Short mmCIF file of C-alpha atoms in Angstrom, two decimals:
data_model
loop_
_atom_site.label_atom_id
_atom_site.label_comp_id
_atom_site.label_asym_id
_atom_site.label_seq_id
_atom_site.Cartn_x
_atom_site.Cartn_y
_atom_site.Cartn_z
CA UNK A 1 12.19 21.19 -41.89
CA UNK A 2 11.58 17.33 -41.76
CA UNK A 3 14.18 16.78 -39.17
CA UNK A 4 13.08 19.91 -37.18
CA UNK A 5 9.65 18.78 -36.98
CA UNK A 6 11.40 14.74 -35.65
CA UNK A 7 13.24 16.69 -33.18
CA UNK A 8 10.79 18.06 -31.85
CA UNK A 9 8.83 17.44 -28.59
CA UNK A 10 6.18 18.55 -26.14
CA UNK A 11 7.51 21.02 -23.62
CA UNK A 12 5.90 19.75 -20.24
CA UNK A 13 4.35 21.87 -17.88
CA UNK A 14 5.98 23.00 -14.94
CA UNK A 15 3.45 24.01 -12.48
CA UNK A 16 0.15 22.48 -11.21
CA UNK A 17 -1.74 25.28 -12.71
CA UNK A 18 -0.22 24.38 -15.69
CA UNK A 19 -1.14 20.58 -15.38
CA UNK A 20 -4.96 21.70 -14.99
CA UNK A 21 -7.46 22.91 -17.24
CA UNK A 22 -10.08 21.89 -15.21
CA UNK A 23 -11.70 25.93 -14.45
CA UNK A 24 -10.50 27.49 -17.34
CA UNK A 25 -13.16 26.49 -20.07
CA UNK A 26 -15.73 27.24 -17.29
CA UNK A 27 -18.81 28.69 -18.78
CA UNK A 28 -21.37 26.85 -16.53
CA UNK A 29 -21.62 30.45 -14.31
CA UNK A 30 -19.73 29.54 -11.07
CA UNK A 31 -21.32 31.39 -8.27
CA UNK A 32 -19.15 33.70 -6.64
CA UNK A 33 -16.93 33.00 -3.67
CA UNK A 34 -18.34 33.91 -0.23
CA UNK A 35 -16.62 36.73 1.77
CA UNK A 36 -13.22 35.13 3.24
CA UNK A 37 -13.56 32.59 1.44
CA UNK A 38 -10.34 31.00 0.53
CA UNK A 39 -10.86 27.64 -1.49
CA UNK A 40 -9.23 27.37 -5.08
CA UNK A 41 -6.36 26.53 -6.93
CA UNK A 42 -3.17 26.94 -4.72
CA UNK A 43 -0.15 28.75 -5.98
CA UNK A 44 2.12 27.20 -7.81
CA UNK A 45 4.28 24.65 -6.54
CA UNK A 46 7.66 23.17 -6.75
CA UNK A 47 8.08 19.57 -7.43
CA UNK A 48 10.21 19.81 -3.92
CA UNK A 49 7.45 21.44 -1.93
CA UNK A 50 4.87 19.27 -3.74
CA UNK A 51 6.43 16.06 -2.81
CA UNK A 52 6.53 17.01 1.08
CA UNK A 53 3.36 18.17 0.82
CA UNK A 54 1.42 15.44 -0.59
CA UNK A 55 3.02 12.10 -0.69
CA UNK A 56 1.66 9.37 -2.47
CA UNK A 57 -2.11 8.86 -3.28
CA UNK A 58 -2.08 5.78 -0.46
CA UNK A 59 -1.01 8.53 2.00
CA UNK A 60 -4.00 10.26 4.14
CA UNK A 61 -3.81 13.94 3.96
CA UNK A 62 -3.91 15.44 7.27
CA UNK A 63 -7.14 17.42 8.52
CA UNK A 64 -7.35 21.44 8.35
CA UNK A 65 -9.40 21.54 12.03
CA UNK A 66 -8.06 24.98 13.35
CA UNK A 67 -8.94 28.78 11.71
CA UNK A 68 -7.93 29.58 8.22
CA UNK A 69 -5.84 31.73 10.18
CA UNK A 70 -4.07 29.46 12.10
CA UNK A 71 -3.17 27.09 9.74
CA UNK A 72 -0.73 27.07 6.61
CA UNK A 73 -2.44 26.41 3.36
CA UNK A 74 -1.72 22.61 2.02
CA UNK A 75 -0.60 22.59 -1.30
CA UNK A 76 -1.57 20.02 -4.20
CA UNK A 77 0.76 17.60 -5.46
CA UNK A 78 2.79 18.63 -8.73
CA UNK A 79 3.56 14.98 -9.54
CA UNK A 80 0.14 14.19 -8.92
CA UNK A 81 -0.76 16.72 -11.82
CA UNK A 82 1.71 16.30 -13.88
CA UNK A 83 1.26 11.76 -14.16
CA UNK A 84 -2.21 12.81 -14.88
CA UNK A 85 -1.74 15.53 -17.39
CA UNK A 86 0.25 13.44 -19.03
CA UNK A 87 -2.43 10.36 -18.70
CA UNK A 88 -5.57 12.99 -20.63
CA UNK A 89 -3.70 14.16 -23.27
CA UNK A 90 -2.46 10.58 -24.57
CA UNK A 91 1.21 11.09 -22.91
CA UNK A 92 2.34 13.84 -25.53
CA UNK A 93 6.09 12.39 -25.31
CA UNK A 94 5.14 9.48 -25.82
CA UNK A 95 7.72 7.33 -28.01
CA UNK A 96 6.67 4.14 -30.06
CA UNK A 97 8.69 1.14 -28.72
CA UNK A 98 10.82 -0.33 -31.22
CA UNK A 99 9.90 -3.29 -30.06
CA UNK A 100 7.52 -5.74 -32.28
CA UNK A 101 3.81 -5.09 -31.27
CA UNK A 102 2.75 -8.62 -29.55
CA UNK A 103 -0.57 -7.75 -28.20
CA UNK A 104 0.09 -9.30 -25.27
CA UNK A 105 -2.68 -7.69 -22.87
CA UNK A 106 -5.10 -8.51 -25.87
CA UNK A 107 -3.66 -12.23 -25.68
CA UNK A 108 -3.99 -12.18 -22.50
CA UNK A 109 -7.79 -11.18 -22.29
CA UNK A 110 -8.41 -13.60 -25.44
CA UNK A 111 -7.58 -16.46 -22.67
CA UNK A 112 -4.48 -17.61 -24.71
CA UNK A 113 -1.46 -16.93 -22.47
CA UNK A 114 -1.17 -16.46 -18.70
CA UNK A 115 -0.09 -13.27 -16.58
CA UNK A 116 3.47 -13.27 -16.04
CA UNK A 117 5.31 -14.44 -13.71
CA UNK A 118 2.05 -16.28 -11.84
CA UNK A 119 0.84 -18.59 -14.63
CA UNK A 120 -2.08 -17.80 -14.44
CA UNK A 121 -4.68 -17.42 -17.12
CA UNK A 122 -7.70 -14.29 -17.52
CA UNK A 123 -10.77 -17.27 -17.05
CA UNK A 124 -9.42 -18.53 -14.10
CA UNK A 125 -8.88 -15.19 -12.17
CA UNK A 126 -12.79 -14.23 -13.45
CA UNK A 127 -14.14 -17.44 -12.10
CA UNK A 128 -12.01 -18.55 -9.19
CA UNK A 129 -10.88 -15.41 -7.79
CA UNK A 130 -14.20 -13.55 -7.06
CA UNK A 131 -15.01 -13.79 -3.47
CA UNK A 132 -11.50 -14.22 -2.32
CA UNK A 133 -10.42 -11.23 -0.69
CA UNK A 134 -7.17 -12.44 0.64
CA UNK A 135 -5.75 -13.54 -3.07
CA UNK A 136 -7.17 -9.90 -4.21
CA UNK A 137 -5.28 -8.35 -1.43
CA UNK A 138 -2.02 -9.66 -1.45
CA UNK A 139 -1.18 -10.59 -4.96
CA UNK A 140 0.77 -7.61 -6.81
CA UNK A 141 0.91 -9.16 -9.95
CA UNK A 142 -2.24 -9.61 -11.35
CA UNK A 143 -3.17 -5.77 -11.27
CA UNK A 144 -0.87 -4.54 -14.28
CA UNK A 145 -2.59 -7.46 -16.31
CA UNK A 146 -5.90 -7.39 -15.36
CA UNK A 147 -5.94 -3.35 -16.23
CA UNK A 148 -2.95 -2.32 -18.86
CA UNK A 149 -2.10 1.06 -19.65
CA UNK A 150 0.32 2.97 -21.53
CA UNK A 151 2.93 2.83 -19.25
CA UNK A 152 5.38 1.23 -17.24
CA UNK A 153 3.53 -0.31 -13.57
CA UNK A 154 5.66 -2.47 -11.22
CA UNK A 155 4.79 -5.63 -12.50
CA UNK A 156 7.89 -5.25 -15.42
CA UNK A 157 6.75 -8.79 -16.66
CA UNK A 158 3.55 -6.45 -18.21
CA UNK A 159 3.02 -4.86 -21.23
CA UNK A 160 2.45 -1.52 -22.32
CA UNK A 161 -0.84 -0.44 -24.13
CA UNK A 162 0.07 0.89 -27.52
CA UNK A 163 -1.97 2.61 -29.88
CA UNK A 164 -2.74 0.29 -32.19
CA UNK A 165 -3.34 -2.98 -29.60
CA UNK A 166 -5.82 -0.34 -27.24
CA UNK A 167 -8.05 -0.48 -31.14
CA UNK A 168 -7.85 -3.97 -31.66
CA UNK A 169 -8.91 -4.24 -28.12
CA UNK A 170 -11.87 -2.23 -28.32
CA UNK A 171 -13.15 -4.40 -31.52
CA UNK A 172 -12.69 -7.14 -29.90
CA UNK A 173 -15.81 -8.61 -28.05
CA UNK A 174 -14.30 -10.97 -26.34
CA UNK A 175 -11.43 -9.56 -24.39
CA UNK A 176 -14.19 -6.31 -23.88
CA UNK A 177 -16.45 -8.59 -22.01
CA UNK A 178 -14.12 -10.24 -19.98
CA UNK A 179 -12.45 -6.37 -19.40
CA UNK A 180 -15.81 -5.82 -17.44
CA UNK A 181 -15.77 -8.77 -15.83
CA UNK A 182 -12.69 -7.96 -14.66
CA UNK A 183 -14.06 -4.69 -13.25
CA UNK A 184 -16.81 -6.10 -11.55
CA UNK A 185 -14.40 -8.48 -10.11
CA UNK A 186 -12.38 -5.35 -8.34
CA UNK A 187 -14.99 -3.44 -7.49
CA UNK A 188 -17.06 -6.47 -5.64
CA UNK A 189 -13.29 -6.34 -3.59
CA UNK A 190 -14.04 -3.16 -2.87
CA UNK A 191 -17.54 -3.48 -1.64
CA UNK A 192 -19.40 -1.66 -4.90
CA UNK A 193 -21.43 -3.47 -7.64
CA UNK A 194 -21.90 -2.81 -11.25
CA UNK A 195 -25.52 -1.79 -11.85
CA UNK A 196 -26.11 -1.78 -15.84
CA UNK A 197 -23.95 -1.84 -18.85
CA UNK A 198 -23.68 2.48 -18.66
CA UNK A 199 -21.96 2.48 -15.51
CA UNK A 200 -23.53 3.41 -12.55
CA UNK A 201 -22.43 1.70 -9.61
CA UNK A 202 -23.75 0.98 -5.95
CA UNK A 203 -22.69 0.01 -2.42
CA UNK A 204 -22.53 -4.01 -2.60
CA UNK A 205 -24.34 -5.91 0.00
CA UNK A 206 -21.40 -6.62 1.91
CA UNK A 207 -19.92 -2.81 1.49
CA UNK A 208 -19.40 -1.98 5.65
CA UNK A 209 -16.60 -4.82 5.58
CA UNK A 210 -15.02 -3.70 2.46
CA UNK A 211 -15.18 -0.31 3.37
CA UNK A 212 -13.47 -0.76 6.61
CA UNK A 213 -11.07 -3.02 4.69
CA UNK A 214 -10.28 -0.23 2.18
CA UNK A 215 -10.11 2.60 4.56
CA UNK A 216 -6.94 0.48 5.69
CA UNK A 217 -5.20 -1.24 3.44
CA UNK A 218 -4.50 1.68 1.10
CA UNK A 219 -2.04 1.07 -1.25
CA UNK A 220 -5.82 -0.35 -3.16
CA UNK A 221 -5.65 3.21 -3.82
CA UNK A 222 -2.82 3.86 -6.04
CA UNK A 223 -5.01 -0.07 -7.71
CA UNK A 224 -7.71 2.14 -8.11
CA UNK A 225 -5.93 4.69 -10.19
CA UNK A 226 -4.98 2.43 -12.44
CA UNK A 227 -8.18 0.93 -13.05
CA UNK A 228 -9.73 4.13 -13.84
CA UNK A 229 -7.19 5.00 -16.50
CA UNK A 230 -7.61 1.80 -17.65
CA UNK A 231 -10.98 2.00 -18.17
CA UNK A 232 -10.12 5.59 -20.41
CA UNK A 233 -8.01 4.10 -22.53
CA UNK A 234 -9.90 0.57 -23.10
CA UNK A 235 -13.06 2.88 -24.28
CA UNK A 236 -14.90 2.98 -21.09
CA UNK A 237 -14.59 6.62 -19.75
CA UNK A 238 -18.03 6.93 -19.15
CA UNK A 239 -17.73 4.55 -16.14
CA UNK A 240 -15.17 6.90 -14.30
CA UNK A 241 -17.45 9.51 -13.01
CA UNK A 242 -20.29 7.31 -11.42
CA UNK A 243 -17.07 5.74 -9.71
CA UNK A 244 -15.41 8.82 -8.87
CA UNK A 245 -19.16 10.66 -7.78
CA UNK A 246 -19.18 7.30 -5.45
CA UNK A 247 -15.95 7.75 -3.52
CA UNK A 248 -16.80 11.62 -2.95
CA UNK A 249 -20.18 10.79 -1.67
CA UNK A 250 -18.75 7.58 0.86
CA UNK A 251 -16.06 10.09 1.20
CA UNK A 252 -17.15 13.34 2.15
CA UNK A 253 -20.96 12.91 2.76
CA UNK A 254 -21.31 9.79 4.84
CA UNK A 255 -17.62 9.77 6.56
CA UNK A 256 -17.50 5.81 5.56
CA UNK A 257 -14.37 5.92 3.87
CA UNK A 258 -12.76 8.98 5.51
CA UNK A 259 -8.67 7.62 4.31
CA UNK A 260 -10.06 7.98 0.62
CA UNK A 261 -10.26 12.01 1.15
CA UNK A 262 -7.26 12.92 -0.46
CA UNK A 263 -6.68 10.42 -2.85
CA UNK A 264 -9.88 11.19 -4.43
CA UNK A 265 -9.42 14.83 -5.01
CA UNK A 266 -5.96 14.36 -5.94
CA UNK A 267 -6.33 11.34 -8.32
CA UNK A 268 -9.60 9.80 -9.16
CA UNK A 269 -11.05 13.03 -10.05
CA UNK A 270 -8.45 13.73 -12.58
CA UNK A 271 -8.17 11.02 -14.76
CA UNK A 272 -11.67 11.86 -16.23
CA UNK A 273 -11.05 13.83 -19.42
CA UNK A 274 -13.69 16.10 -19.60
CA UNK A 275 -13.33 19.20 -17.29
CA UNK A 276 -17.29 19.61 -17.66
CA UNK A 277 -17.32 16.61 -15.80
CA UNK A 278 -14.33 17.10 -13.37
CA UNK A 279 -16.12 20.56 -12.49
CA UNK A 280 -19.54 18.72 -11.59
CA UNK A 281 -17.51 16.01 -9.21
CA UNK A 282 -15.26 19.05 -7.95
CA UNK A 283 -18.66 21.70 -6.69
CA UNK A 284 -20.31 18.60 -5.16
CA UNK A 285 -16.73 17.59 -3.48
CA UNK A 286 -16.48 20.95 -2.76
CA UNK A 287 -19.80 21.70 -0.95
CA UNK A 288 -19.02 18.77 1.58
CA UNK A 289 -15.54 19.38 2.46
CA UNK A 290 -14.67 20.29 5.66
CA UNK A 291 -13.05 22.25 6.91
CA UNK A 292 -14.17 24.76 3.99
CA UNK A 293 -11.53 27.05 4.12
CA UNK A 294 -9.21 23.38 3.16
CA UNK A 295 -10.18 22.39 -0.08
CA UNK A 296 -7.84 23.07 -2.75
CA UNK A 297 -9.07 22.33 -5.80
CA UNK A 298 -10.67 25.24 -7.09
CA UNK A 299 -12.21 26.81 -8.64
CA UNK A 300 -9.94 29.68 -8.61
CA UNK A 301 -11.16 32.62 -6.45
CA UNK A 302 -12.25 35.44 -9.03
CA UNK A 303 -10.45 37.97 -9.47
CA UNK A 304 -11.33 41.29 -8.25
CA UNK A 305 -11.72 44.92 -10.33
CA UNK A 306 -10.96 44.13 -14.16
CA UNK A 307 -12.67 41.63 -16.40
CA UNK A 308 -12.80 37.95 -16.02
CA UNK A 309 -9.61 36.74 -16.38
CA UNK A 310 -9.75 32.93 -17.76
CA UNK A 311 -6.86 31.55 -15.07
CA UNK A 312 -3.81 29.84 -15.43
CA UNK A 313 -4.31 26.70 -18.10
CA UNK A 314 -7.61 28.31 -19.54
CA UNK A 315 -8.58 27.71 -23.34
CA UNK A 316 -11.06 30.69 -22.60
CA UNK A 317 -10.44 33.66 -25.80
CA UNK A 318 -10.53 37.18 -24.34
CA UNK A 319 -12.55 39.67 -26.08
CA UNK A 320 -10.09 41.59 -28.39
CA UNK A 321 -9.56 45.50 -27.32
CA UNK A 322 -11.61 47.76 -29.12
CA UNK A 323 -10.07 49.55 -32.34
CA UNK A 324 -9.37 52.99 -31.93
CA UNK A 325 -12.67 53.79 -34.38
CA UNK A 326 -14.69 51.54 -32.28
CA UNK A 327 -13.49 53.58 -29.04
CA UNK A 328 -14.41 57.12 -30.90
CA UNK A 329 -18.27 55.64 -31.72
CA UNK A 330 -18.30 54.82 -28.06
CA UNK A 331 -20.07 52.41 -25.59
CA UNK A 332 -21.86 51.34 -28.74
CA UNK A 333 -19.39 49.29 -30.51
CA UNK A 334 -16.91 48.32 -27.71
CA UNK A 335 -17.05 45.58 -25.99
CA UNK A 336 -18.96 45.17 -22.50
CA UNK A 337 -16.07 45.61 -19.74
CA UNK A 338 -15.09 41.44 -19.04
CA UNK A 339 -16.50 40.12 -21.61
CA UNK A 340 -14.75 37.28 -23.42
CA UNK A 341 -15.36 34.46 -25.76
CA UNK A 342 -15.54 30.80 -24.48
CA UNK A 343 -14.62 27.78 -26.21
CA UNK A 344 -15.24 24.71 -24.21
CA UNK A 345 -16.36 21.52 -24.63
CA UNK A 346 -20.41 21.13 -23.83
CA UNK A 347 -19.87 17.33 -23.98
CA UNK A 348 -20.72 15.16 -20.33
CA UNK A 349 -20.34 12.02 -19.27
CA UNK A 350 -24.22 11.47 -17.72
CA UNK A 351 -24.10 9.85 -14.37
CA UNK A 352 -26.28 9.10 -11.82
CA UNK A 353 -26.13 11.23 -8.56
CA UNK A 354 -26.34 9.59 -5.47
CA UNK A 355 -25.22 6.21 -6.35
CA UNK A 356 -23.69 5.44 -3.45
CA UNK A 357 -26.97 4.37 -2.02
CA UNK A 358 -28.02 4.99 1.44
#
C-alpha cells in the first residue's frame, strides 16, 4: 500500500472547464441569462486550438465588433487555465527539490545577499529604484527576486518558494515589510498607489503617463501575474482583488487601459482563490464588456428543462432521487424538481469598489 500511495499523483485536468471552479459553488442566485444571450463558459478546448486562440497574456485579444452571428466564438486559453489551476491548489504535482533548503528569497529580503546575476541588494532597489521608470522597464532580472513563487520564472539564477521558506517568510517582519515595499514600488511603475495596509489601491497622481506606458509595453503583463501570485503565496491574497477590481474598472469602464482587456479576464482574475470573489470581479467585468455577446467567462448559460445542473468543475451535491417509498407518499416527501445541496465557501476577500478613482 505504502508504495502505491508514493506512486501516486494528481491526474491533471484536461479541459478549461475542468481547470475552473469558478460557477460551480454558485449559490449567490445568478440572474438568468437574457434571451440570445450567449456569454459563458466556452466549450472545451484543445491545448492546440487554445494556443491559436489566445496567445500569451502580453497579447491583445482581438475585438468581437460584428453580430453574434457573424462572428466565430473566441475560445479561452487552456494553458491559461491550466498554469493557474495549478497556481490555487498549491501545484498538486508538486515535488520537493532534493536540493538543501537555502532560503534564498528570504535572504534576499533580509538584505543579506544580492539578486543574481545583477549584484544588487533588496535596500537598494527599495530606495534607489523608485521613480526610475527606465531601470523598472528594462531590467528582467530583478522581477523573479523581487516577487518569488513556486516555480521556475526566466531569471534561472532565482529560487523557488518552498513550503517551508513561504512560513518562515510570513513570520518574518522584516522581509514582510520590505515585500510591501516592494509592491508599492511596482505598482507606483504602473501608475497605482497603495492606500492602507488592507489593500485597496488608487490611480497615482501621475497614472495618464503610466497608463499609456502600460497599455504598450506589455510584456508588464505577464510582471503583473507574477506579482499577484506572489502576493497569494507570501500571505497577502487579500490585496489581489482591489488590484484585479482596478484593472477591470481602467479596463472596461473608462477605456484607459484598453490592451489590459484580455489579460485581465484571462489571468489576473484567476489567481484569486476564492471563486466567491472571482464571481464578484467576473458579473462586474461582465456587465461592461462589450461587445456582450464576447465575453467568455461565464457564468455558464443555464440549462434549459430539468433541474439545475451544477456545470462542469462544480463542488455543488445534487439532491439524491427519491426512494421508491418516498415516490409512493408523493409530492410530500420528494424532493422539489432542481433542487440540490450547495457546499461552497461563504468566505470573501472585502474590497473596495470603485477604487480606481475618477
Amino acid at each position: 500500500m505504502g508504495n502505491l500511495l508514493g506512486s501516486w499523483r494528481f491526474k491533471e485536468p484536461s479541459t478549461v472547464e475542468e481547470c475552473d471552479s469558478t460557477w460551480g459553488s454558485d449559490s449567490e442566485g445568478d440572474e438568468p441569462a437574457a434571451a440570445g444571450d450567449d456569454s459563458g463558459v466556452s466549450g472545451s478546448v484543445s491545448p492546440a486550438d487554445s494556443e491559436r486562440a489566445a496567445g500569451e497574456p502580453g497579447e491583445r485579444s482581438p475585438q468581437l465588433t460584428d453580430s453574434p452571428e457573424s462572428v466565430p466564438k473566441m475560445k479561452r486559453s487552456f494553458y491559461a487555465a491550466r498554469d493557474l489551476y495549478k497556481y490555487r491548489h498549491s501545484y498538486p504535482n508538486y515535488r520537493k527539490s532534493r536540493q538543501p533548503n537555502e532560503y534564498r528569497n528570504l535572504r534576499f529580503y533580509l538584505n543579506k545577499i544580492p539578486l543574481v546575476p545583477d549584484g544588487i541588494y533588496i535596500e537598494e532597489i527599495l530606495t534607489k529604484w523608485r521613480g526610475d521608470y527606465d531601470k523598472l522597464e528594462h531590467n528582467h532580472t530583478y522581477i523573479q527576486w523581487l516577487f518569488p513563487l513556486r516555480e521556475q520564472g526566466l531569471n534561472f539564477y532565482a529560487h523557488e518558494l518552498t513550503q517551508e521558506e513561504i512560513k518562515e517568510f510570513q513570520s518574518t517582519r522584516e522581509a514582510k515589510r520590505r515585500f510591501l515595499a516592494a509592491y508599492s514600488l511596482m505598482l507606483d511603475f504602473y501608475g497605482i498607489k497603495l492606500l492602507d495596509k488592507s489593500g485597496n489601491v488608487a490611480r497615482a497622481p501621475n497614472w495618464k503617463e503610466r497608463f499609456q506606458h502600460l497599455n504598450e509595453s506589455q510584456h508588464n503583463y505577464l510582471r503583473i501575474t507574477r506579482i499577484l501570485k506572489s502576493l497569494g503565496e507570501l500571505g497577502y491574497e487579500a490585496f489581489k482583488a482591489p488590484l484585479v477590481h482596478l484593472f477591470l474598472e481602467e479596463s472596461l469602464s473608462h477605456n484607459t487601459l484598453p490592451s489590459m482587456q484580455h489579460s485581465v479576464l484571462e489571468y489576473f482574475v484567476y489567481t484569486i482563490r476564492l471563486p466567491a470573489t472571482r464571481r464578484r470581479l467576473l458579473r462586474y467585468a461582465r456587465k461592461h464588456y462589450r461587445p456582450p455577446h464576447g465575453f467568455m467567462w461565464g457564468p455558464p448559460p443555464k440549462k434549459r428543462g430539468g433541474g439545475g445542473s451544477t456545470g462542469a468543475g462544480s463542488s455543488g451535491i445534487r439532491a439524491p432521487a427519491p426512494t421508491p417509498e418516498q415516490q409512493r407518499r408523493g409530492e410530500e416527501m420528494s424532493p422539489s424538481a432542481g433542487s440540490r445541496i450547495i457546499v461552497s465557501s461563504h468566505d470573501a476577500v472585502v474590497y473596495r469598489e470603485g477604487a480606481g478613482g475618477g
